[in-house]
Amino acid sequence: MKKLLAILFFIASVPLLGQDWKPSFSDALKTAKEENKPLILVFTGSDWCAPCIKLDKKIWKSEAFRNYSAEHYVLYKADFPRKKSNKLEAALTAENQKLTEKYNPNGFFPLVVVLDNSQNVLGVTGYKNIAPADYIALLNGFLK
């Protein structure tokens, strides 16, 4: 019975996971090229950066952003967690560090970089205390 409840809980929680954040930047870039979509690269400290956590809860996990981004963007989070329990694999940490050197040399968190599928920077922003629809409009403004 406990196993059945655990399975049902997992299945019920899957839709809450949100949009498709790619597991690596190389996967995100490949998808962006294949689908001819811009890429949103987010530098975050998911377990220590208060504005990063607010951005995640208020924008990235909002229904409006999840629905819109699924059709219009490819997403990747370059995460820099501090807790041992959230530690990333060494290869992913190295990939994120290289991205920081190229796109976030000043180490701002959160930093949201909109790239075309050739890795050209179209725009940069951070956390803004605005509605998801306004944040989508802000990101789309970089595409013009």
PDB file of C-alpha atoms in Angstrom:
ATOM      1  CA  MET A   1       0.000   0.000   0.000  1.00  0.00           C
ATOM      2  CA  LYS A   2       2.840   2.412   0.840  1.00  0.00           C
ATOM      3  CA  LYS A   3       4.478   1.734  -2.519  1.00  0.00           C
ATOM      4  CA  LEU A   4       1.216   2.417  -4.326  1.00  0.00           C
ATOM      5  CA  LEU A   5       0.798   5.716  -2.480  1.00  0.00           C
ATOM      6  CA  ALA A   6       4.382   6.700  -3.275  1.00  0.00           C
ATOM      7  CA  ILE A   7       3.865   5.940  -6.972  1.00  0.00           C
ATOM      8  CA  LEU A   8       0.587   7.872  -7.070  1.00  0.00           C
ATOM      9  CA  PHE A   9       2.205  10.836  -5.315  1.00  0.00           C
ATOM     10  CA  PHE A  10       5.062  10.843  -7.834  1.00  0.00           C
ATOM     11  CA  ILE A  11       2.708  10.661 -10.817  1.00  0.00           C
ATOM     12  CA  ALA A  12       0.547  13.442  -9.395  1.00  0.00           C
ATOM     13  CA  SER A  13       3.564  15.682  -8.807  1.00  0.00           C
ATOM     14  CA  VAL A  14       5.075  15.332 -12.298  1.00  0.00           C
ATOM     15  CA  PRO A  15       2.957  18.137 -13.834  1.00  0.00           C
ATOM     16  CA  LEU A  16       4.201  20.447 -11.069  1.00  0.00           C
ATOM     17  CA  LEU A  17       7.754  20.144 -12.305  1.00  0.00           C
ATOM     18  CA  GLY A  18       7.068  22.805 -14.905  1.00  0.00           C
ATOM     19  CA  GLN A  19       8.706  23.441 -18.191  1.00  0.00           C
ATOM     20  CA  ASP A  20      11.543  21.503 -19.727  1.00  0.00           C
ATOM     21  CA  TRP A  21      14.776  22.849 -18.237  1.00  0.00           C
ATOM     22  CA  LYS A  22      17.575  21.137 -20.140  1.00  0.00           C
ATOM     23  CA  PRO A  23      20.070  19.072 -18.120  1.00  0.00           C
ATOM     24  CA  SER A  24      23.138  20.706 -19.713  1.00  0.00           C
ATOM     25  CA  PHE A  25      23.942  23.804 -21.719  1.00  0.00           C
ATOM     26  CA  SER A  26      25.090  21.663 -24.646  1.00  0.00           C
ATOM     27  CA  ASP A  27      21.672  19.940 -24.685  1.00  0.00           C
ATOM     28  CA  ALA A  28      19.938  23.314 -24.509  1.00  0.00           C
ATOM     29  CA  LEU A  29      22.017  24.728 -27.345  1.00  0.00           C
ATOM     30  CA  LYS A  30      21.394  21.663 -29.502  1.00  0.00           C
ATOM     31  CA  THR A  31      17.634  21.934 -28.941  1.00  0.00           C
ATOM     32  CA  ALA A  32      17.676  25.686 -29.620  1.00  0.00           C
ATOM     33  CA  LYS A  33      19.364  25.065 -32.967  1.00  0.00           C
ATOM     34  CA  GLU A  34      17.080  22.165 -33.903  1.00  0.00           C
ATOM     35  CA  GLU A  35      13.919  24.074 -32.995  1.00  0.00           C
ATOM     36  CA  ASN A  36      15.202  27.507 -34.090  1.00  0.00           C
ATOM     37  CA  LYS A  37      14.364  29.057 -30.719  1.00  0.00           C
ATOM     38  CA  PRO A  38      16.157  31.528 -28.469  1.00  0.00           C
ATOM     39  CA  LEU A  39      17.723  30.208 -25.285  1.00  0.00           C
ATOM     40  CA  ILE A  40      17.210  31.527 -21.777  1.00  0.00           C
ATOM     41  CA  LEU A  41      20.329  30.979 -19.674  1.00  0.00           C
ATOM     42  CA  VAL A  42      19.764  31.579 -15.955  1.00  0.00           C
ATOM     43  CA  PHE A  43      22.624  31.924 -13.477  1.00  0.00           C
ATOM     44  CA  THR A  44      21.220  30.933 -10.116  1.00  0.00           C
ATOM     45  CA  GLY A  45      22.099  29.876  -6.628  1.00  0.00           C
ATOM     46  CA  SER A  46      19.071  27.687  -6.069  1.00  0.00           C
ATOM     47  CA  ASP A  47      19.649  27.007  -2.387  1.00  0.00           C
ATOM     48  CA  TRP A  48      21.196  30.243  -1.094  1.00  0.00           C
ATOM     49  CA  CYS A  49      20.296  33.241  -3.298  1.00  0.00           C
ATOM     50  CA  ALA A  50      17.037  34.844  -2.099  1.00  0.00           C
ATOM     51  CA  PRO A  51      16.318  36.765  -5.350  1.00  0.00           C
ATOM     52  CA  CYS A  52      17.055  33.565  -7.331  1.00  0.00           C
ATOM     53  CA  ILE A  53      14.533  31.649  -5.258  1.00  0.00           C
ATOM     54  CA  LYS A  54      11.948  34.430  -5.712  1.00  0.00           C
ATOM     55  CA  LEU A  55      12.534  34.438  -9.481  1.00  0.00           C
ATOM     56  CA  ASP A  56      12.053  30.687  -9.562  1.00  0.00           C
ATOM     57  CA  LYS A  57       8.837  30.740  -7.535  1.00  0.00           C
ATOM     58  CA  LYS A  58       7.265  33.858  -9.003  1.00  0.00           C
ATOM     59  CA  ILE A  59       8.261  33.596 -12.677  1.00  0.00           C
ATOM     60  CA  TRP A  60       9.762  30.260 -13.740  1.00  0.00           C
ATOM     61  CA  LYS A  61       7.145  28.164 -11.917  1.00  0.00           C
ATOM     62  CA  SER A  62       4.192  30.330 -12.890  1.00  0.00           C
ATOM     63  CA  GLU A  63       1.635  28.735 -15.170  1.00  0.00           C
ATOM     64  CA  ALA A  64       1.867  31.685 -17.573  1.00  0.00           C
ATOM     65  CA  PHE A  65       5.628  31.329 -18.018  1.00  0.00           C
ATOM     66  CA  ARG A  66       5.574  27.524 -18.169  1.00  0.00           C
ATOM     67  CA  ASN A  67       2.970  27.564 -20.925  1.00  0.00           C
ATOM     68  CA  TYR A  68       4.611  30.357 -22.907  1.00  0.00           C
ATOM     69  CA  SER A  69       8.188  29.141 -22.624  1.00  0.00           C
ATOM     70  CA  ALA A  70       7.315  25.624 -23.749  1.00  0.00           C
ATOM     71  CA  GLU A  71       6.485  27.015 -27.181  1.00  0.00           C
ATOM     72  CA  HIS A  72       8.916  29.918 -27.493  1.00  0.00           C
ATOM     73  CA  TYR A  73      12.166  29.276 -25.601  1.00  0.00           C
ATOM     74  CA  VAL A  74      14.730  26.669 -24.655  1.00  0.00           C
ATOM     75  CA  LEU A  75      15.697  26.886 -20.981  1.00  0.00           C
ATOM     76  CA  TYR A  76      18.867  26.171 -19.019  1.00  0.00           C
ATOM     77  CA  LYS A  77      19.800  26.957 -15.415  1.00  0.00           C
ATOM     78  CA  ALA A  78      23.490  27.294 -14.619  1.00  0.00           C
ATOM     79  CA  ASP A  79      23.090  26.508 -10.948  1.00  0.00           C
ATOM     80  CA  PHE A  80      25.680  27.088  -8.238  1.00  0.00           C
ATOM     81  CA  PRO A  81      24.248  25.423  -5.128  1.00  0.00           C
ATOM     82  CA  ARG A  82      26.140  25.623  -1.847  1.00  0.00           C
ATOM     83  CA  LYS A  83      24.575  22.789   0.138  1.00  0.00           C
ATOM     84  CA  LYS A  84      26.306  19.429  -0.136  1.00  0.00           C
ATOM     85  CA  SER A  85      22.950  17.738  -0.677  1.00  0.00           C
ATOM     86  CA  ASN A  86      22.442  19.796  -3.861  1.00  0.00           C
ATOM     87  CA  LYS A  87      25.965  19.396  -5.217  1.00  0.00           C
ATOM     88  CA  LEU A  88      26.169  18.991  -8.997  1.00  0.00           C
ATOM     89  CA  GLU A  89      28.296  16.501 -10.879  1.00  0.00           C
ATOM     90  CA  ALA A  90      31.840  17.741 -11.544  1.00  0.00           C
ATOM     91  CA  ALA A  91      31.332  17.944 -15.321  1.00  0.00           C
ATOM     92  CA  LEU A  92      28.193  20.054 -14.923  1.00  0.00           C
ATOM     93  CA  THR A  93      29.900  22.330 -12.402  1.00  0.00           C
ATOM     94  CA  ALA A  94      32.782  22.826 -14.864  1.00  0.00           C
ATOM     95  CA  GLU A  95      30.354  23.570 -17.717  1.00  0.00           C
ATOM     96  CA  ASN A  96      28.521  26.125 -15.569  1.00  0.00           C
ATOM     97  CA  GLN A  97      31.814  27.742 -14.574  1.00  0.00           C
ATOM     98  CA  LYS A  98      32.781  28.176 -18.245  1.00  0.00           C
ATOM     99  CA  LEU A  99      29.391  29.753 -18.908  1.00  0.00           C
ATOM    100  CA  THR A 100      30.003  32.150 -16.016  1.00  0.00           C
ATOM    101  CA  GLU A 101      33.348  33.204 -17.455  1.00  0.00           C
ATOM    102  CA  LYS A 102      31.726  33.947 -20.811  1.00  0.00           C
ATOM    103  CA  TYR A 103      28.304  35.360 -19.904  1.00  0.00           C
ATOM    104  CA  ASN A 104      28.478  36.389 -16.228  1.00  0.00           C
ATOM    105  CA  PRO A 105      32.057  37.489 -15.461  1.00  0.00           C
ATOM    106  CA  ASN A 106      30.883  39.808 -12.661  1.00  0.00           C
ATOM    107  CA  GLY A 107      29.105  36.952 -10.888  1.00  0.00           C
ATOM    108  CA  PHE A 108      25.643  38.508 -10.568  1.00  0.00           C
ATOM    109  CA  PHE A 109      22.858  36.304  -9.198  1.00  0.00           C
ATOM    110  CA  PRO A 110      20.328  35.856 -10.529  1.00  0.00           C
ATOM    111  CA  LEU A 111      21.318  36.759 -14.049  1.00  0.00           C
ATOM    112  CA  VAL A 112      19.056  35.944 -16.976  1.00  0.00           C
ATOM    113  CA  VAL A 113      20.736  35.960 -20.384  1.00  0.00           C
ATOM    114  CA  VAL A 114      18.710  35.619 -23.570  1.00  0.00           C
ATOM    115  CA  LEU A 115      20.771  34.121 -26.398  1.00  0.00           C
ATOM    116  CA  ASP A 116      20.025  33.362 -30.003  1.00  0.00           C
ATOM    117  CA  ASN A 117      20.809  29.833 -31.134  1.00  0.00           C
ATOM    118  CA  SER A 118      24.279  30.991 -32.270  1.00  0.00           C
ATOM    119  CA  GLN A 119      25.095  32.038 -28.677  1.00  0.00           C
ATOM    120  CA  ASN A 120      24.875  35.777 -29.360  1.00  0.00           C
ATOM    121  CA  VAL A 121      23.600  37.748 -26.369  1.00  0.00           C
ATOM    122  CA  LEU A 122      20.265  39.389 -27.162  1.00  0.00           C
ATOM    123  CA  GLY A 123      19.605  40.775 -23.699  1.00  0.00           C
ATOM    124  CA  VAL A 124      20.380  40.513 -20.006  1.00  0.00           C
ATOM    125  CA  THR A 125      18.198  41.040 -16.947  1.00  0.00           C
ATOM    126  CA  GLY A 126      17.778  39.824 -13.398  1.00  0.00           C
ATOM    127  CA  TYR A 127      15.006  39.423 -10.877  1.00  0.00           C
ATOM    128  CA  LYS A 128      12.243  41.981 -11.213  1.00  0.00           C
ATOM    129  CA  ASN A 129       9.245  42.113  -8.912  1.00  0.00           C
ATOM    130  CA  ILE A 130       6.750  42.075 -11.781  1.00  0.00           C
ATOM    131  CA  ALA A 131       3.991  39.770 -12.978  1.00  0.00           C
ATOM    132  CA  PRO A 132       4.908  36.756 -15.129  1.00  0.00           C
ATOM    133  CA  ALA A 133       3.221  38.314 -18.175  1.00  0.00           C
ATOM    134  CA  ASP A 134       5.363  41.442 -17.775  1.00  0.00           C
ATOM    135  CA  TYR A 135       8.509  39.336 -17.385  1.00  0.00           C
ATOM    136  CA  ILE A 136       7.629  37.462 -20.580  1.00  0.00           C
ATOM    137  CA  ALA A 137       7.206  40.820 -22.340  1.00  0.00           C
ATOM    138  CA  LEU A 138      10.605  41.928 -21.001  1.00  0.00           C
ATOM    139  CA  LEU A 139      12.285  38.788 -22.364  1.00  0.00           C
ATOM    140  CA  ASN A 140      10.471  39.064 -25.685  1.00  0.00           C
ATOM    141  CA  GLY A 141      11.664  42.662 -25.989  1.00  0.00           C
ATOM    142  CA  PHE A 142      15.201  41.321 -26.387  1.00  0.00           C
ATOM    143  CA  LEU A 143      14.175  39.361 -29.483  1.00  0.00           C
ATOM    144  CA  LYS A 144      13.402  42.434 -31.591  1.00  0.00           C
TER     145      LYS A 144
END
